[in-house]
C-alpha positions as a printed NumPy array, in Angstrom:
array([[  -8.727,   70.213, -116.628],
       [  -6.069,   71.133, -114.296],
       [  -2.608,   69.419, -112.988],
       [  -4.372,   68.274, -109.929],
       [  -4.29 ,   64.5  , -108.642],
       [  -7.334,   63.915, -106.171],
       [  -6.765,   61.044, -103.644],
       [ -10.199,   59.86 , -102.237],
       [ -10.241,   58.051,  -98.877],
       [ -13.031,   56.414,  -97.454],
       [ -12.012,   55.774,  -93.728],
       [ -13.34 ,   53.044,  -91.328],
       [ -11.379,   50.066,  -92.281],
       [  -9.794,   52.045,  -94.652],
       [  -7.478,   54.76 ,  -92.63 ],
       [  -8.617,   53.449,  -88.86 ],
       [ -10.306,   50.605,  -87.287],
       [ -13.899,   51.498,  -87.192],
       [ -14.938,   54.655,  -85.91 ],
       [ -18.539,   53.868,  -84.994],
       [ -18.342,   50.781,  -83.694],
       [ -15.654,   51.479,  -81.304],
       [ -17.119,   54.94 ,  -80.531],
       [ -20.725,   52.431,  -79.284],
       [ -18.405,   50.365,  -77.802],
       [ -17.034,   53.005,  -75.474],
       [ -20.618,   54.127,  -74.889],
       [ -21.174,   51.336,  -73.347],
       [ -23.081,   48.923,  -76.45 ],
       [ -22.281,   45.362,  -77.184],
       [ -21.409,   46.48 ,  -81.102],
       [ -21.704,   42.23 ,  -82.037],
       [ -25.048,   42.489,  -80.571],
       [ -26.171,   46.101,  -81.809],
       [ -25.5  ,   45.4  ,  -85.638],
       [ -26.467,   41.751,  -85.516],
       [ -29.438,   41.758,  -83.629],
       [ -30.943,   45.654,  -83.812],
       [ -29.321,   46.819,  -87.195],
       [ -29.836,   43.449,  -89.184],
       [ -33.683,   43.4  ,  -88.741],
       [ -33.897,   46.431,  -89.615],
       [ -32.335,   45.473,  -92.886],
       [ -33.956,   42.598,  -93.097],
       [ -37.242,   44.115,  -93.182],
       [ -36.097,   46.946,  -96.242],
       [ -33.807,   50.014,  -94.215],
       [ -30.776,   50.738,  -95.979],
       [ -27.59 ,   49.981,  -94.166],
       [ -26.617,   53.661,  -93.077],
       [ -29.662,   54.994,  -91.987],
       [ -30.478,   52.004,  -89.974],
       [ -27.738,   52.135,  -87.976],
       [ -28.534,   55.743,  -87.522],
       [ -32.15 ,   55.783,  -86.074],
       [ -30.858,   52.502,  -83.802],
       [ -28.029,   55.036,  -82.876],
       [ -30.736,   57.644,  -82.166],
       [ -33.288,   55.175,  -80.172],
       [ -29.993,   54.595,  -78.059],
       [ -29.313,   58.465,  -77.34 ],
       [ -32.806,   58.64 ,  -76.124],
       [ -33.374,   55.572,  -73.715],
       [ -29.877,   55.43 ,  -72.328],
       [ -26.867,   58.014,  -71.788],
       [ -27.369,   60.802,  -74.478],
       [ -25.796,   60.878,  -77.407],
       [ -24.172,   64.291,  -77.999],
       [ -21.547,   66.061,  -80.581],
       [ -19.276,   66.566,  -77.512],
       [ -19.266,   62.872,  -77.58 ],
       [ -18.656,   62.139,  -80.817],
       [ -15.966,   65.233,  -80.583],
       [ -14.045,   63.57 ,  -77.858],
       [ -14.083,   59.815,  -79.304],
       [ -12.948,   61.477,  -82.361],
       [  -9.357,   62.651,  -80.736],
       [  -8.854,   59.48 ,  -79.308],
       [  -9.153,   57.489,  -82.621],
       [  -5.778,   55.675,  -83.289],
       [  -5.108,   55.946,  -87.542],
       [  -3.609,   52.589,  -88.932],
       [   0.409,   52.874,  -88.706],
       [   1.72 ,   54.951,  -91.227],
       [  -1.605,   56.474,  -92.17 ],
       [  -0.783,   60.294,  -90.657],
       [   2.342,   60.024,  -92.402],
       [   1.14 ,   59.232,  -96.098],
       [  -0.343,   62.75 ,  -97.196],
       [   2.99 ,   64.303,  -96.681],
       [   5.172,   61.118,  -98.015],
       [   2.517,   61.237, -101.415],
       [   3.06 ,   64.769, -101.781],
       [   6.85 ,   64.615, -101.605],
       [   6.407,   61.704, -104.437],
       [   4.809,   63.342, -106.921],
       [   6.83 ,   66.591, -106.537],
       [  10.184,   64.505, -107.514],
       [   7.794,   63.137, -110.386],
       [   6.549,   66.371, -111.505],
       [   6.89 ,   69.841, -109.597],
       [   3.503,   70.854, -111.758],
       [   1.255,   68.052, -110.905],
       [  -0.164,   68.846, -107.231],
       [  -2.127,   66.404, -105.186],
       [  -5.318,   67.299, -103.033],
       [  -7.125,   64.684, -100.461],
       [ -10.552,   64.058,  -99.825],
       [ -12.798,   61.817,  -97.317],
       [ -16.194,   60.259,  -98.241],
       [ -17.287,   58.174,  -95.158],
       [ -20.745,   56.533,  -94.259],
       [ -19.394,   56.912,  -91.045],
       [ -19.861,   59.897,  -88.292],
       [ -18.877,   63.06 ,  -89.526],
       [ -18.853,   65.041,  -86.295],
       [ -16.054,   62.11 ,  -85.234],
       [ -13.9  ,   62.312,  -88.411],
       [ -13.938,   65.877,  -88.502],
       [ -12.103,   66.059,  -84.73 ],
       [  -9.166,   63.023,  -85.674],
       [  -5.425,   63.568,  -86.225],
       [  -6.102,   62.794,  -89.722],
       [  -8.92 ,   65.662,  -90.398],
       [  -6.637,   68.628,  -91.118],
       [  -4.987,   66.837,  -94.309],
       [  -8.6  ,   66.845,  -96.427],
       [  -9.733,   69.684,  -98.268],
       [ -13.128,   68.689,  -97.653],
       [ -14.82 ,   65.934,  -95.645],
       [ -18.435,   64.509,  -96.207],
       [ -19.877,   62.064,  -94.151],
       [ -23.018,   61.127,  -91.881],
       [ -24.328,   63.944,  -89.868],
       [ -26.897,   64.459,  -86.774],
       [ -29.031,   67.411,  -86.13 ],
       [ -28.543,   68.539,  -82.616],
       [ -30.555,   70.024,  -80.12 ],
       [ -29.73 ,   73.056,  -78.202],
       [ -27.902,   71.29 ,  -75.989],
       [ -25.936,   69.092,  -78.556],
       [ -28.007,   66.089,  -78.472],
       [ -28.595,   64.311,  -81.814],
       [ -31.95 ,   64.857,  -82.946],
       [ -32.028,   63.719,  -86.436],
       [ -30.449,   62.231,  -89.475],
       [ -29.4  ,   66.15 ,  -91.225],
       [ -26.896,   63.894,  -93.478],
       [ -26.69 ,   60.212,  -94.689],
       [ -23.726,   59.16 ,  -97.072],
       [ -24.2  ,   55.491,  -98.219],
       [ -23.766,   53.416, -101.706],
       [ -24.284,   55.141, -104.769],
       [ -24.543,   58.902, -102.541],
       [ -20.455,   58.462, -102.394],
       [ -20.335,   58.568, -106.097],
       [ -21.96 ,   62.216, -105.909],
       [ -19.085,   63.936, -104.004],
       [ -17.271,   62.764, -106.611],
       [ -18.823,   64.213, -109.526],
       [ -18.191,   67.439, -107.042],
       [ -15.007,   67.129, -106.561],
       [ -14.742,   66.731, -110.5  ],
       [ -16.282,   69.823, -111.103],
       [ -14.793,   71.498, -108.141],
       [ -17.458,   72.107, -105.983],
       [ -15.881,   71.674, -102.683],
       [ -15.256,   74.059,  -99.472],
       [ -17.697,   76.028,  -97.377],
       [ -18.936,   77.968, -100.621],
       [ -20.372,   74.746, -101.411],
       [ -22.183,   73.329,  -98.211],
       [ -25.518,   75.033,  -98.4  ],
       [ -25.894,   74.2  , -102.083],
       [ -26.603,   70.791, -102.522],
       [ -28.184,   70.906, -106.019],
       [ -24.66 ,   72.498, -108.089],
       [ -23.821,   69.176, -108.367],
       [ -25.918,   68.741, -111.168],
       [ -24.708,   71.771, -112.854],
       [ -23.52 ,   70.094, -116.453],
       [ -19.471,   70.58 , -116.552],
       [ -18.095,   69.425, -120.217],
       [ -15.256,   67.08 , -119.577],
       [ -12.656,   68.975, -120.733],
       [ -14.105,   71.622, -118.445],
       [ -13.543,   69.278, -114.851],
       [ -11.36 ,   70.477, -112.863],
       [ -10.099,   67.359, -111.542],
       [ -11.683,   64.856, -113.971],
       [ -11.858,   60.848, -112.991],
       [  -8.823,   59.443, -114.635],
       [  -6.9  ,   61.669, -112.205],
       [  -8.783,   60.207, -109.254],
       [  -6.967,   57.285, -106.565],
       [ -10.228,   55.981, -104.774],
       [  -9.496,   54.035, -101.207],
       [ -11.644,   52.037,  -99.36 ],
       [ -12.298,   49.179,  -98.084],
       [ -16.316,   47.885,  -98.239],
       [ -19.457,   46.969,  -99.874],
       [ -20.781,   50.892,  -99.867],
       [ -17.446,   51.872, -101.344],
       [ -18.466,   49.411, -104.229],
       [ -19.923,   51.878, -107.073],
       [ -17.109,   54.877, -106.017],
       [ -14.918,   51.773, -107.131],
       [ -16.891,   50.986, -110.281],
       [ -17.149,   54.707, -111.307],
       [ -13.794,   55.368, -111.022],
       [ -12.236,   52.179, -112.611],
       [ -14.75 ,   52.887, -115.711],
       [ -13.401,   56.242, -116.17 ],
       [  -9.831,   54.943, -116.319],
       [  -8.741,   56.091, -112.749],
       [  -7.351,   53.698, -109.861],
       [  -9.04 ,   51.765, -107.313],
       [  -7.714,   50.576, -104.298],
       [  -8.864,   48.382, -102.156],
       [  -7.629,   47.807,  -98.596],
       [  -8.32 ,   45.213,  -95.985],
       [  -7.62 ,   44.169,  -92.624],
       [  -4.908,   41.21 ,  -92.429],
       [  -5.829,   40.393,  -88.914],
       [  -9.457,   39.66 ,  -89.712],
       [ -10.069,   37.144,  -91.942],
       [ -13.589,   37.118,  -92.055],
       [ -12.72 ,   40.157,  -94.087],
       [ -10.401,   38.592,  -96.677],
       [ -13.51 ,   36.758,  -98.625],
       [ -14.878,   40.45 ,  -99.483],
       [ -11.463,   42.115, -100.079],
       [ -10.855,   38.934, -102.686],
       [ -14.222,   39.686, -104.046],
       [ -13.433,   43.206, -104.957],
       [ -10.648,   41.147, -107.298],
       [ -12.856,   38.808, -108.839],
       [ -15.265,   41.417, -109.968],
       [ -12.85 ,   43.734, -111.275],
       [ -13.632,   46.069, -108.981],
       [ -10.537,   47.381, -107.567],
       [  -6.955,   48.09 , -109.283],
       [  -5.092,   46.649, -106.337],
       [  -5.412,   45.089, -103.084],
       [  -3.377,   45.846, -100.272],
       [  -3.413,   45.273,  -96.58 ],
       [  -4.5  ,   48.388,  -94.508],
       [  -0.818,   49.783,  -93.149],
       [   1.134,   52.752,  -94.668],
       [   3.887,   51.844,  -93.458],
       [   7.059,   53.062,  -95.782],
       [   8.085,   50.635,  -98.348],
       [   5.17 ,   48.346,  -97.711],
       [   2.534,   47.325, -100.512],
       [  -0.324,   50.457,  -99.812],
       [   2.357,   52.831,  -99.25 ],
       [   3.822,   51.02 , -102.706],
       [   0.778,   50.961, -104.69 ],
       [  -0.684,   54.813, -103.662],
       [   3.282,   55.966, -104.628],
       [   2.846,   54.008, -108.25 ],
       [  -0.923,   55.184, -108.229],
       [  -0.241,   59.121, -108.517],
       [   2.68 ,   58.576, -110.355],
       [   1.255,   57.258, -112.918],
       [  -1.37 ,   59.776, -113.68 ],
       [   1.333,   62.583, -113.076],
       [   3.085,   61.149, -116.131],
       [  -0.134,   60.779, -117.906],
       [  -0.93 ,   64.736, -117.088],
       [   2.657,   65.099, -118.259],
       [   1.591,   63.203, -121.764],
       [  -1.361,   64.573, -122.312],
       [  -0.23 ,   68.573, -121.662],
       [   2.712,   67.33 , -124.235],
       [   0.404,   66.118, -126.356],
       [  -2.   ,   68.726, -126.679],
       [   0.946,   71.579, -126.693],
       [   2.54 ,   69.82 , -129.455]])
């Protein structure tokens, strides 16, 4: 175990209004009509969530304009972060260095959304490593295939890696190290020293895993949409999240607020625990 605080983001909804539906909006899709009446069946009739939305995505690419990682690339620039959110890595690191110059804090993004789009916003540069849904591309960048899909519980397994600190390039060919058994007191980041943020229904067991392992939840939502606010509540009644906080990082308002009490208080529980086992 190391003095390291990871902060886990999820981020449409969470950090930014939501990538792939405005991204098929700007291609041109009704998105009401492309998740209601193409995506739906689909789950109606057994497809998981993610990769339905994928092969409609893909059907798309190849009966109207193609789909391409330039695309995806360019939307990706033009994403607008909710306000405060580029400001929060730096204003989270300042925090916990007034709380304890020894504790350092690392950020990470788990997304069922488009990687090749996350990977080219303002916000990409702060995460030490991002995973998320990816396409196989043709020669001439057009998506060809699902080559990653990120839903539900598959969250849950980039967190065991960022546990046992398999993250970086070293790590992206080998999928299977994740499995490699770590002792606890071996993990380099273990779960009680994980925030988690997000903001839906596939960020559900990320939430459960880390609240039963004694680190903090939080869940965001979007104040202007309150067809939203049933599900955020929900994540309350269940016990699912520590907090609940509308999505702005503004300074001095509640997320900002709760991430700033968040790492602080597992920075003094590092602090404890190195006391304790010192002493």
């Amino acid at each position: 175990m190391q003095d390291i605080i990871a902060v886990v983001f999820d981020f449409d909804d969470t950090l930014a209004p939501d990538s792939t539906s405005s991204f098929l909006e700007n291609y041109g899709l009704n998105v009401k009509s492309f998740w209601t009446d193409e995506v739906q069946p689909l789950l109606t009739s057994g497809w998981d969530p993610v990769p339905a939305y994928l092969y409609k995505m893909l059907e798309k690419s190849n009966i109207k304009q193609p789909i391409t990682r330039q695309l995806f690339k360019k939307w990706g620039r033009q994403i607008s972060p909710y306000n405060g959110a580029t400001l929060i890595f730096r204003r989270l690191i300042q925090h916990i260095k007034s709380v304890n110059p020894k504790v350092s804090i690392e950020f990470y993004l788990i997304s069922s959304g488009i990687g090749e789009i996350l990977r080219s916003t303002n916000l990409a540069k702060h995460f030490l490593d991002i995973w998320a849904c990816d396409f196989f591309y043709d020669k001439g960048g057009k998506i060809v295939f699902p080559k990653n899909i990120v839903s539900f519980t598959d969250k849950t397994r980039y967190l065991f890696q960022i546990a046992k600190g398999f993250t970086g390039v070293e790590y992206k060919g080998k999928p299977f190290e994740v499995n490699k058994k770590i002792n606890n007191e071996n993990l380099r980041i273990p779960f009680n020293q994980m925030v988690y943020v997000g903001d839906g229904y596939t960020d559900i067991p990320c939430f459960s895993l880390i609240r039963k392992s004694g680190g903090i939840a939080i869940g965001v939502f979007d104040k202007l949409n309150k067809e939203k606010w049933g599900r955020a509540w929900g994540f309350i009644e269940n016990d699912r999240v520590s907090n609940l906080a509308p999505a702005d990082y503004g300074k001095n308002l509640s997320l900002s607020i709760s991430l700033m009490m968040a790492v602080e208080n597992i920075a003094e529980r590092i602090m404890l625990h190195n006391k304790t086992y010192q002493g």
